[in-house]
PDB file of C-alpha atoms in Angstrom:
ATOM      1  CA  UNK A   1     -19.766  -7.105  14.340  1.00 66.00           C
ATOM      2  CA  UNK A   2     -17.967  -7.438  17.675  1.00 72.00           C
ATOM      3  CA  UNK A   3     -15.221  -5.100  16.581  1.00 82.00           C
ATOM      4  CA  UNK A   4     -15.492  -1.691  14.969  1.00 93.00           C
ATOM      5  CA  UNK A   5     -12.401   0.007  13.562  1.00 97.00           C
ATOM      6  CA  UNK A   6     -12.202   3.721  14.375  1.00 97.00           C
ATOM      7  CA  UNK A   7     -11.689   5.723  11.157  1.00 98.00           C
ATOM      8  CA  UNK A   8     -10.397   9.196  10.378  1.00 98.00           C
ATOM      9  CA  UNK A   9     -10.774  10.695   6.874  1.00 98.00           C
ATOM     10  CA  UNK A  10      -7.875  12.914   5.752  1.00 97.00           C
ATOM     11  CA  UNK A  11      -8.937  15.425   3.100  1.00 96.00           C
ATOM     12  CA  UNK A  12     -12.602  16.204   2.494  1.00 93.00           C
ATOM     13  CA  UNK A  13     -12.735  17.061  -1.201  1.00 91.00           C
ATOM     14  CA  UNK A  14     -14.806  14.999  -3.649  1.00 91.00           C
ATOM     15  CA  UNK A  15     -13.464  11.552  -2.661  1.00 93.00           C
ATOM     16  CA  UNK A  16     -13.269  12.350   1.055  1.00 95.00           C
ATOM     17  CA  UNK A  17     -16.871  13.600   1.119  1.00 94.00           C
ATOM     18  CA  UNK A  18     -18.109  10.407  -0.570  1.00 94.00           C
ATOM     19  CA  UNK A  19     -16.069   8.326   1.884  1.00 96.00           C
ATOM     20  CA  UNK A  20     -17.611  10.147   4.844  1.00 95.00           C
ATOM     21  CA  UNK A  21     -21.111   9.698   3.415  1.00 94.00           C
ATOM     22  CA  UNK A  22     -20.526   5.940   2.939  1.00 94.00           C
ATOM     23  CA  UNK A  23     -19.113   5.554   6.455  1.00 95.00           C
ATOM     24  CA  UNK A  24     -22.220   7.182   7.926  1.00 93.00           C
ATOM     25  CA  UNK A  25     -24.753   5.160   5.956  1.00 90.00           C
ATOM     26  CA  UNK A  26     -25.926   1.726   7.043  1.00 85.00           C
ATOM     27  CA  UNK A  27     -23.960  -0.566   4.716  1.00 90.00           C
ATOM     28  CA  UNK A  28     -22.627  -4.046   5.469  1.00 91.00           C
ATOM     29  CA  UNK A  29     -18.974  -2.926   5.467  1.00 93.00           C
ATOM     30  CA  UNK A  30     -19.697   0.344   7.328  1.00 93.00           C
ATOM     31  CA  UNK A  31     -20.939  -1.742  10.265  1.00 94.00           C
ATOM     32  CA  UNK A  32     -17.281  -2.652  10.899  1.00 96.00           C
ATOM     33  CA  UNK A  33     -16.164   0.977  10.814  1.00 97.00           C
ATOM     34  CA  UNK A  34     -16.779   3.902  13.100  1.00 96.00           C
ATOM     35  CA  UNK A  35     -16.124   7.403  11.728  1.00 96.00           C
ATOM     36  CA  UNK A  36     -14.394   9.313  14.502  1.00 96.00           C
ATOM     37  CA  UNK A  37     -13.485  12.522  12.690  1.00 96.00           C
ATOM     38  CA  UNK A  38     -11.832  14.163   9.719  1.00 96.00           C
ATOM     39  CA  UNK A  39      -8.584  16.029   9.133  1.00 96.00           C
ATOM     40  CA  UNK A  40      -8.511  19.062   6.843  1.00 94.00           C
ATOM     41  CA  UNK A  41      -6.243  22.049   6.284  1.00 90.00           C
ATOM     42  CA  UNK A  42      -9.370  24.180   6.106  1.00 89.00           C
ATOM     43  CA  UNK A  43     -11.067  25.314   9.303  1.00 88.00           C
ATOM     44  CA  UNK A  44     -14.396  23.485   9.082  1.00 85.00           C
ATOM     45  CA  UNK A  45     -14.988  22.369  12.739  1.00 79.00           C
ATOM     46  CA  UNK A  46     -17.845  20.021  11.754  1.00 83.00           C
ATOM     47  CA  UNK A  47     -19.397  18.327   8.714  1.00 85.00           C
ATOM     48  CA  UNK A  48     -22.769  16.651   9.341  1.00 84.00           C
ATOM     49  CA  UNK A  49     -22.047  16.331  13.050  1.00 87.00           C
ATOM     50  CA  UNK A  50     -18.620  14.764  12.381  1.00 91.00           C
ATOM     51  CA  UNK A  51     -15.888  16.547  14.288  1.00 94.00           C
ATOM     52  CA  UNK A  52     -12.749  18.009  12.691  1.00 95.00           C
ATOM     53  CA  UNK A  53      -9.609  16.817  14.489  1.00 96.00           C
ATOM     54  CA  UNK A  54      -5.975  17.781  14.134  1.00 96.00           C
ATOM     55  CA  UNK A  55      -3.515  15.529  12.332  1.00 97.00           C
ATOM     56  CA  UNK A  56      -1.545  15.176  15.586  1.00 98.00           C
ATOM     57  CA  UNK A  57      -4.640  13.959  17.444  1.00 97.00           C
ATOM     58  CA  UNK A  58      -5.551  11.545  14.644  1.00 98.00           C
ATOM     59  CA  UNK A  59      -2.036  10.057  14.759  1.00 98.00           C
ATOM     60  CA  UNK A  60      -1.861   9.756  18.541  1.00 98.00           C
ATOM     61  CA  UNK A  61      -5.464   8.693  19.255  1.00 97.00           C
ATOM     62  CA  UNK A  62      -5.908   5.116  20.493  1.00 96.00           C
ATOM     63  CA  UNK A  63      -9.445   5.252  19.101  1.00 96.00           C
ATOM     64  CA  UNK A  64      -8.265   5.844  15.519  1.00 98.00           C
ATOM     65  CA  UNK A  65      -7.166   2.545  13.951  1.00 98.00           C
ATOM     66  CA  UNK A  66      -7.732   3.368  10.280  1.00 98.00           C
ATOM     67  CA  UNK A  67      -6.910   6.382   8.107  1.00 98.00           C
ATOM     68  CA  UNK A  68      -8.584   7.085   4.758  1.00 98.00           C
ATOM     69  CA  UNK A  69      -6.165   9.293   2.788  1.00 98.00           C
ATOM     70  CA  UNK A  70      -8.238  11.382   0.354  1.00 97.00           C
ATOM     71  CA  UNK A  71      -5.956  14.411  -0.003  1.00 95.00           C
ATOM     72  CA  UNK A  72      -4.217  15.515  -3.227  1.00 93.00           C
ATOM     73  CA  UNK A  73      -1.824  12.918  -4.681  1.00 94.00           C
ATOM     74  CA  UNK A  74       1.344  14.885  -3.922  1.00 93.00           C
ATOM     75  CA  UNK A  75       0.681  14.520  -0.168  1.00 95.00           C
ATOM     76  CA  UNK A  76      -0.219  10.794  -0.108  1.00 97.00           C
ATOM     77  CA  UNK A  77       3.230   9.395   0.596  1.00 97.00           C
ATOM     78  CA  UNK A  78       3.830  11.612   3.617  1.00 98.00           C
ATOM     79  CA  UNK A  79       0.419  10.884   5.160  1.00 98.00           C
ATOM     80  CA  UNK A  80       0.659   7.114   4.575  1.00 98.00           C
ATOM     81  CA  UNK A  81       4.089   7.019   6.214  1.00 98.00           C
ATOM     82  CA  UNK A  82       2.896   8.974   9.261  1.00 98.00           C
ATOM     83  CA  UNK A  83      -0.185   6.806   9.811  1.00 98.00           C
ATOM     84  CA  UNK A  84       1.646   3.502   9.297  1.00 98.00           C
ATOM     85  CA  UNK A  85       4.357   4.630  11.722  1.00 98.00           C
ATOM     86  CA  UNK A  86       1.595   5.463  14.194  1.00 98.00           C
ATOM     87  CA  UNK A  87       0.322   1.875  13.849  1.00 98.00           C
ATOM     88  CA  UNK A  88      -2.809   2.573  11.777  1.00 98.00           C
ATOM     89  CA  UNK A  89      -4.242   0.700   8.783  1.00 98.00           C
ATOM     90  CA  UNK A  90      -4.410   2.864   5.646  1.00 98.00           C
ATOM     91  CA  UNK A  91      -6.770   3.164   2.694  1.00 98.00           C
ATOM     92  CA  UNK A  92      -5.480   5.631   0.088  1.00 98.00           C
ATOM     93  CA  UNK A  93      -6.987   6.970  -3.132  1.00 96.00           C
ATOM     94  CA  UNK A  94      -4.884   6.256  -6.244  1.00 95.00           C
ATOM     95  CA  UNK A  95      -2.098   6.921  -7.042  1.00 95.00           C
ATOM     96  CA  UNK A  96      -0.643   5.726  -3.742  1.00 96.00           C
ATOM     97  CA  UNK A  97       2.576   7.639  -4.441  1.00 96.00           C
ATOM     98  CA  UNK A  98       4.274   9.453  -7.296  1.00 95.00           C
ATOM     99  CA  UNK A  99       7.103   6.909  -7.526  1.00 95.00           C
ATOM    100  CA  UNK A 100       7.370   3.124  -7.589  1.00 97.00           C
ATOM    101  CA  UNK A 101      10.204   3.020  -5.029  1.00 97.00           C
ATOM    102  CA  UNK A 102       8.148   5.016  -2.503  1.00 98.00           C
ATOM    103  CA  UNK A 103       5.196   2.614  -2.864  1.00 98.00           C
ATOM    104  CA  UNK A 104       7.486  -0.405  -2.427  1.00 98.00           C
ATOM    105  CA  UNK A 105       8.964   1.221   0.678  1.00 98.00           C
ATOM    106  CA  UNK A 106       5.515   1.937   2.177  1.00 98.00           C
ATOM    107  CA  UNK A 107       4.363  -1.632   1.588  1.00 97.00           C
ATOM    108  CA  UNK A 108       7.428  -2.906   3.395  1.00 97.00           C
ATOM    109  CA  UNK A 109       6.644  -0.539   6.266  1.00 98.00           C
ATOM    110  CA  UNK A 110       3.017  -1.799   6.349  1.00 98.00           C
ATOM    111  CA  UNK A 111       4.282  -5.389   6.512  1.00 96.00           C
ATOM    112  CA  UNK A 112       6.713  -4.555   9.331  1.00 98.00           C
ATOM    113  CA  UNK A 113       3.884  -2.911  11.271  1.00 98.00           C
ATOM    114  CA  UNK A 114       1.414  -5.716  10.471  1.00 97.00           C
ATOM    115  CA  UNK A 115      -1.023  -3.215   8.955  1.00 98.00           C
ATOM    116  CA  UNK A 116      -3.209  -3.193   5.845  1.00 98.00           C
ATOM    117  CA  UNK A 117      -2.188  -0.718   3.147  1.00 98.00           C
ATOM    118  CA  UNK A 118      -4.901  -0.578   0.479  1.00 98.00           C
ATOM    119  CA  UNK A 119      -4.849   1.539  -2.667  1.00 97.00           C
ATOM    120  CA  UNK A 120      -8.284   2.342  -4.064  1.00 96.00           C
ATOM    121  CA  UNK A 121      -8.936   1.481  -7.711  1.00 93.00           C
ATOM    122  CA  UNK A 122     -12.581   2.344  -8.304  1.00 94.00           C
ATOM    123  CA  UNK A 123     -12.002   2.297 -12.082  1.00 93.00           C
ATOM    124  CA  UNK A 124     -11.793  -1.505 -11.858  1.00 95.00           C
ATOM    125  CA  UNK A 125     -15.188  -1.566 -10.123  1.00 94.00           C
ATOM    126  CA  UNK A 126     -16.964   0.341 -12.904  1.00 92.00           C
ATOM    127  CA  UNK A 127     -19.678  -1.259 -15.035  1.00 90.00           C
ATOM    128  CA  UNK A 128     -17.742  -0.249 -18.174  1.00 89.00           C
ATOM    129  CA  UNK A 129     -14.698  -2.160 -17.017  1.00 92.00           C
ATOM    130  CA  UNK A 130     -16.747  -5.277 -16.231  1.00 91.00           C
ATOM    131  CA  UNK A 131     -18.171  -5.086 -19.771  1.00 90.00           C
ATOM    132  CA  UNK A 132     -14.713  -4.647 -21.337  1.00 92.00           C
ATOM    133  CA  UNK A 133     -13.220  -7.489 -19.321  1.00 93.00           C
ATOM    134  CA  UNK A 134     -15.967  -9.779 -20.593  1.00 92.00           C
ATOM    135  CA  UNK A 135     -15.477  -8.589 -24.189  1.00 91.00           C
ATOM    136  CA  UNK A 136     -11.690  -8.970 -24.157  1.00 92.00           C
ATOM    137  CA  UNK A 137     -11.296 -12.281 -22.373  1.00 90.00           C
ATOM    138  CA  UNK A 138      -9.807 -15.028 -24.540  1.00 89.00           C
ATOM    139  CA  UNK A 139      -9.401 -12.761 -27.571  1.00 94.00           C
ATOM    140  CA  UNK A 140      -6.171 -12.252 -29.482  1.00 95.00           C
ATOM    141  CA  UNK A 141      -5.367  -8.509 -29.572  1.00 96.00           C
ATOM    142  CA  UNK A 142      -3.863  -7.069 -32.758  1.00 97.00           C
ATOM    143  CA  UNK A 143      -3.711  -3.423 -31.662  1.00 97.00           C
ATOM    144  CA  UNK A 144      -5.586  -0.989 -29.477  1.00 97.00           C
ATOM    145  CA  UNK A 145      -5.916   2.580 -28.281  1.00 97.00           C
ATOM    146  CA  UNK A 146      -7.455   4.410 -25.341  1.00 97.00           C
ATOM    147  CA  UNK A 147      -7.974   8.184 -25.384  1.00 96.00           C
ATOM    148  CA  UNK A 148      -9.086  10.063 -22.293  1.00 96.00           C
ATOM    149  CA  UNK A 149     -10.156  13.709 -22.425  1.00 96.00           C
ATOM    150  CA  UNK A 150     -10.965  16.062 -19.547  1.00 95.00           C
ATOM    151  CA  UNK A 151     -10.641  19.637 -18.310  1.00 94.00           C
ATOM    152  CA  UNK A 152      -7.281  21.174 -17.284  1.00 93.00           C
ATOM    153  CA  UNK A 153      -4.971  19.265 -14.928  1.00 84.00           C
ATOM    154  CA  UNK A 154      -3.470  20.682 -11.725  1.00 83.00           C
ATOM    155  CA  UNK A 155      -0.119  18.934 -11.942  1.00 80.00           C
ATOM    156  CA  UNK A 156       1.315  20.330  -8.669  1.00 82.00           C
ATOM    157  CA  UNK A 157      -1.492  18.615  -6.755  1.00 83.00           C
ATOM    158  CA  UNK A 158      -2.172  15.497  -8.805  1.00 86.00           C
ATOM    159  CA  UNK A 159       1.190  14.654 -10.297  1.00 90.00           C
ATOM    160  CA  UNK A 160       2.480  14.166 -13.829  1.00 94.00           C
ATOM    161  CA  UNK A 161      -0.261  13.049 -16.304  1.00 95.00           C
ATOM    162  CA  UNK A 162       1.021   9.440 -16.277  1.00 96.00           C
ATOM    163  CA  UNK A 163       0.290   9.364 -12.521  1.00 96.00           C
ATOM    164  CA  UNK A 164      -2.907  11.437 -12.432  1.00 94.00           C
ATOM    165  CA  UNK A 165      -4.195   9.230 -15.268  1.00 95.00           C
ATOM    166  CA  UNK A 166      -2.947   5.958 -13.814  1.00 95.00           C
ATOM    167  CA  UNK A 167      -6.485   4.531 -13.768  1.00 95.00           C
ATOM    168  CA  UNK A 168      -6.364   4.317 -17.583  1.00 96.00           C
ATOM    169  CA  UNK A 169      -3.035   2.494 -17.378  1.00 96.00           C
ATOM    170  CA  UNK A 170      -4.570   0.174 -14.789  1.00 97.00           C
ATOM    171  CA  UNK A 171      -7.399  -0.654 -17.215  1.00 96.00           C
ATOM    172  CA  UNK A 172      -4.930  -1.542 -19.986  1.00 97.00           C
ATOM    173  CA  UNK A 173      -2.752  -3.676 -17.702  1.00 97.00           C
ATOM    174  CA  UNK A 174      -5.795  -5.434 -16.192  1.00 97.00           C
ATOM    175  CA  UNK A 175      -7.161  -6.174 -19.680  1.00 96.00           C
ATOM    176  CA  UNK A 176      -3.975  -7.113 -21.544  1.00 97.00           C
ATOM    177  CA  UNK A 177      -1.346  -8.064 -18.941  1.00 96.00           C
ATOM    178  CA  UNK A 178       1.994  -6.434 -18.199  1.00 97.00           C
ATOM    179  CA  UNK A 179       3.082  -3.772 -20.681  1.00 98.00           C
ATOM    180  CA  UNK A 180       6.299  -2.057 -21.680  1.00 98.00           C
ATOM    181  CA  UNK A 181       6.837   1.544 -22.778  1.00 98.00           C
ATOM    182  CA  UNK A 182       8.024   2.000 -26.369  1.00 98.00           C
ATOM    183  CA  UNK A 183       7.850   5.808 -26.462  1.00 98.00           C
ATOM    184  CA  UNK A 184       6.059   8.722 -24.843  1.00 98.00           C
ATOM    185  CA  UNK A 185       5.700  12.407 -25.685  1.00 98.00           C
ATOM    186  CA  UNK A 186       4.113  15.385 -23.997  1.00 97.00           C
ATOM    187  CA  UNK A 187       2.777  18.413 -25.836  1.00 97.00           C
ATOM    188  CA  UNK A 188       2.046  21.354 -23.556  1.00 94.00           C
ATOM    189  CA  UNK A 189       0.648  24.859 -23.954  1.00 94.00           C
ATOM    190  CA  UNK A 190       0.856  26.107 -20.387  1.00 90.00           C
ATOM    191  CA  UNK A 191      -0.625  29.510 -21.199  1.00 92.00           C
ATOM    192  CA  UNK A 192      -3.744  27.744 -22.567  1.00 93.00           C
ATOM    193  CA  UNK A 193      -3.840  25.115 -19.767  1.00 93.00           C
ATOM    194  CA  UNK A 194      -3.625  22.458 -22.495  1.00 95.00           C
ATOM    195  CA  UNK A 195      -1.640  19.217 -22.517  1.00 96.00           C
ATOM    196  CA  UNK A 196      -1.583  16.053 -24.568  1.00 97.00           C
ATOM    197  CA  UNK A 197       0.415  13.007 -23.563  1.00 97.00           C
ATOM    198  CA  UNK A 198       0.808  10.232 -26.142  1.00 98.00           C
ATOM    199  CA  UNK A 199       2.198   6.900 -24.978  1.00 98.00           C
ATOM    200  CA  UNK A 200       3.069   3.919 -27.170  1.00 98.00           C
ATOM    201  CA  UNK A 201       3.001   0.693 -25.195  1.00 98.00           C
ATOM    202  CA  UNK A 202       3.256  -2.940 -26.148  1.00 98.00           C
ATOM    203  CA  UNK A 203       1.961  -6.166 -24.668  1.00 97.00           C
ATOM    204  CA  UNK A 204       4.209  -9.081 -23.761  1.00 97.00           C
ATOM    205  CA  UNK A 205       3.595 -10.561 -27.219  1.00 95.00           C
ATOM    206  CA  UNK A 206       4.486  -7.267 -28.917  1.00 97.00           C
ATOM    207  CA  UNK A 207       0.986  -5.989 -29.721  1.00 98.00           C
ATOM    208  CA  UNK A 208       0.838  -2.157 -29.849  1.00 98.00           C
ATOM    209  CA  UNK A 209      -1.371  -0.159 -27.492  1.00 98.00           C
ATOM    210  CA  UNK A 210      -1.625   3.632 -27.617  1.00 98.00           C
ATOM    211  CA  UNK A 211      -2.721   5.616 -24.567  1.00 98.00           C
ATOM    212  CA  UNK A 212      -3.508   9.323 -24.945  1.00 98.00           C
ATOM    213  CA  UNK A 213      -4.428  11.780 -22.169  1.00 97.00           C
ATOM    214  CA  UNK A 214      -5.684  15.112 -23.485  1.00 97.00           C
ATOM    215  CA  UNK A 215      -6.680  17.852 -21.063  1.00 96.00           C
ATOM    216  CA  UNK A 216      -7.674  21.454 -21.549  1.00 95.00           C
ATOM    217  CA  UNK A 217     -10.483  24.012 -21.212  1.00 95.00           C
ATOM    218  CA  UNK A 218     -13.708  22.918 -22.872  1.00 94.00           C
ATOM    219  CA  UNK A 219     -12.717  19.246 -23.140  1.00 95.00           C
ATOM    220  CA  UNK A 220     -15.445  16.973 -21.787  1.00 94.00           C
ATOM    221  CA  UNK A 221     -14.611  14.019 -19.526  1.00 92.00           C
ATOM    222  CA  UNK A 222     -14.715  11.110 -21.932  1.00 91.00           C
ATOM    223  CA  UNK A 223     -13.083   7.817 -22.888  1.00 91.00           C
ATOM    224  CA  UNK A 224     -12.691   6.709 -26.493  1.00 93.00           C
ATOM    225  CA  UNK A 225     -11.365   3.262 -27.184  1.00 94.00           C
ATOM    226  CA  UNK A 226     -10.596   1.081 -30.130  1.00 96.00           C
ATOM    227  CA  UNK A 227      -9.439  -2.518 -29.730  1.00 97.00           C
ATOM    228  CA  UNK A 228      -8.850  -4.728 -32.762  1.00 97.00           C
ATOM    229  CA  UNK A 229      -8.782  -8.486 -32.315  1.00 97.00           C
ATOM    230  CA  UNK A 230      -8.304 -11.339 -34.742  1.00 95.00           C
ATOM    231  CA  UNK A 231     -12.000 -12.051 -34.251  1.00 94.00           C
ATOM    232  CA  UNK A 232     -13.334  -8.494 -34.684  1.00 93.00           C
ATOM    233  CA  UNK A 233     -13.213  -4.997 -33.198  1.00 94.00           C
ATOM    234  CA  UNK A 234     -14.501  -3.072 -30.232  1.00 93.00           C
ATOM    235  CA  UNK A 235     -14.875   0.624 -31.063  1.00 92.00           C
ATOM    236  CA  UNK A 236     -17.295   2.095 -28.554  1.00 85.00           C
ATOM    237  CA  UNK A 237     -17.690   2.286 -24.815  1.00 79.00           C
ATOM    238  CA  UNK A 238     -20.923   0.675 -23.684  1.00 75.00           C
ATOM    239  CA  UNK A 239     -23.640   2.865 -22.260  1.00 77.00           C
ATOM    240  CA  UNK A 240     -24.032   1.094 -18.963  1.00 76.00           C
ATOM    241  CA  UNK A 241     -25.702   3.783 -16.900  1.00 71.00           C
ATOM    242  CA  UNK A 242     -24.443   5.228 -13.648  1.00 72.00           C
ATOM    243  CA  UNK A 243     -21.599   3.589 -11.735  1.00 79.00           C
ATOM    244  CA  UNK A 244     -23.359   3.213  -8.427  1.00 83.00           C
ATOM    245  CA  UNK A 245     -21.541   3.017  -5.111  1.00 90.00           C
ATOM    246  CA  UNK A 246     -18.080   2.353  -6.508  1.00 93.00           C
ATOM    247  CA  UNK A 247     -16.348   3.874  -3.474  1.00 94.00           C
ATOM    248  CA  UNK A 248     -18.538   1.705  -1.267  1.00 95.00           C
ATOM    249  CA  UNK A 249     -17.517  -1.400  -3.260  1.00 95.00           C
ATOM    250  CA  UNK A 250     -13.910  -0.387  -2.669  1.00 96.00           C
ATOM    251  CA  UNK A 251     -14.609   0.009   1.061  1.00 96.00           C
ATOM    252  CA  UNK A 252     -16.078  -3.522   1.071  1.00 96.00           C
ATOM    253  CA  UNK A 253     -12.764  -4.819  -0.335  1.00 97.00           C
ATOM    254  CA  UNK A 254     -10.799  -2.877   2.283  1.00 97.00           C
ATOM    255  CA  UNK A 255     -12.900  -4.294   5.141  1.00 97.00           C
ATOM    256  CA  UNK A 256     -12.385  -7.822   3.780  1.00 96.00           C
ATOM    257  CA  UNK A 257      -8.632  -7.137   4.008  1.00 97.00           C
ATOM    258  CA  UNK A 258      -8.963  -5.811   7.578  1.00 96.00           C
ATOM    259  CA  UNK A 259     -10.802  -9.025   8.479  1.00 95.00           C
ATOM    260  CA  UNK A 260      -8.079 -11.160   6.882  1.00 95.00           C
ATOM    261  CA  UNK A 261     -10.398 -12.518   4.183  1.00 95.00           C
ATOM    262  CA  UNK A 262      -7.989 -11.955   1.260  1.00 94.00           C
ATOM    263  CA  UNK A 263      -5.583 -14.729   0.281  1.00 94.00           C
ATOM    264  CA  UNK A 264      -1.840 -14.090   0.129  1.00 93.00           C
ATOM    265  CA  UNK A 265      -1.990 -14.707  -3.613  1.00 96.00           C
ATOM    266  CA  UNK A 266      -4.737 -12.108  -4.189  1.00 95.00           C
ATOM    267  CA  UNK A 267      -2.793  -9.540  -2.170  1.00 95.00           C
ATOM    268  CA  UNK A 268       0.475 -10.350  -3.977  1.00 95.00           C
ATOM    269  CA  UNK A 269      -1.173 -10.139  -7.438  1.00 96.00           C
ATOM    270  CA  UNK A 270      -2.747  -6.789  -6.610  1.00 96.00           C
ATOM    271  CA  UNK A 271       0.507  -5.389  -5.252  1.00 96.00           C
ATOM    272  CA  UNK A 272       2.395  -6.601  -8.336  1.00 97.00           C
ATOM    273  CA  UNK A 273      -0.115  -4.888 -10.650  1.00 97.00           C
ATOM    274  CA  UNK A 274      -0.019  -1.614  -8.716  1.00 97.00           C
ATOM    275  CA  UNK A 275       3.794  -1.512  -8.628  1.00 97.00           C
ATOM    276  CA  UNK A 276       3.931  -2.395 -12.340  1.00 98.00           C
ATOM    277  CA  UNK A 277       1.590   0.515 -13.183  1.00 98.00           C
ATOM    278  CA  UNK A 278       3.555   2.950 -10.989  1.00 98.00           C
ATOM    279  CA  UNK A 279       6.773   1.779 -12.667  1.00 98.00           C
ATOM    280  CA  UNK A 280       5.233   2.364 -16.118  1.00 98.00           C
ATOM    281  CA  UNK A 281       4.011   5.831 -15.076  1.00 98.00           C
ATOM    282  CA  UNK A 282       7.514   6.709 -13.902  1.00 97.00           C
ATOM    283  CA  UNK A 283       9.074   5.483 -17.145  1.00 98.00           C
ATOM    284  CA  UNK A 284       6.524   7.435 -19.208  1.00 98.00           C
ATOM    285  CA  UNK A 285       7.375  10.577 -17.227  1.00 97.00           C
ATOM    286  CA  UNK A 286      11.091  10.046 -17.938  1.00 97.00           C
ATOM    287  CA  UNK A 287      10.452   9.637 -21.680  1.00 97.00           C
ATOM    288  CA  UNK A 288       8.286  12.771 -21.791  1.00 96.00           C
ATOM    289  CA  UNK A 289      10.756  14.937 -19.894  1.00 93.00           C
ATOM    290  CA  UNK A 290      13.852  13.907 -21.890  1.00 87.00           C
TER     291      UNK A 290
END
């Protein structure tokens, strides 16, 4: 490619480390990107010959044209705003923000600045999701449920469970269309680091969907689903093997956006879905905290 976009990665935890690895490996989309450095609150100086730089330098550098925001969710909004205001394109891990209004505001800012603002949704790039999409298409849903279990949640860093678990909501919306919240409850035992959020949703034609997030010590990361259709049922997740290179697939999408290869309609549909999911997460949080 004639042009390479200079990239800085903000936050070098699990996602940030994978992003840096992908940027340094010879992939088709990485050829358009040049990793300049990383920003971290920890003093690391270098990771695999990549230099640590200060946030101030990342914001002011003419070389840096793109920021990958891979920090904890509670800091996303602030970082996105700073980088957009500095005239940089932004890729951010989900959830983009912890409120719908903030996301709407940031998109407007991105449009004013003529910059790409891309929210990662690797859960839609998983083999399991591709299988489900194929299974669900054209079928008439009667009712369904999705239960996700995992270890304890750090809410201060990753937001209320409806936000930290927004990838499950994204699955349901992508499979069954826009949803509305009927009710939502949260059971918590803080001393045991245990929580269970139960959400009753319904589709536009009033079919019930239940989403449960259960987190606590000893709970394995797992999805259990049950979808009943007029034509039969789907009760188990397929064993599809390892989800290879899902962050790289997301980077490919981002680069396509940088190169102007996405249609207005695709961008508008994606934005509508993301804002819808953030709005649902916010409403679920309100129900639970009543």
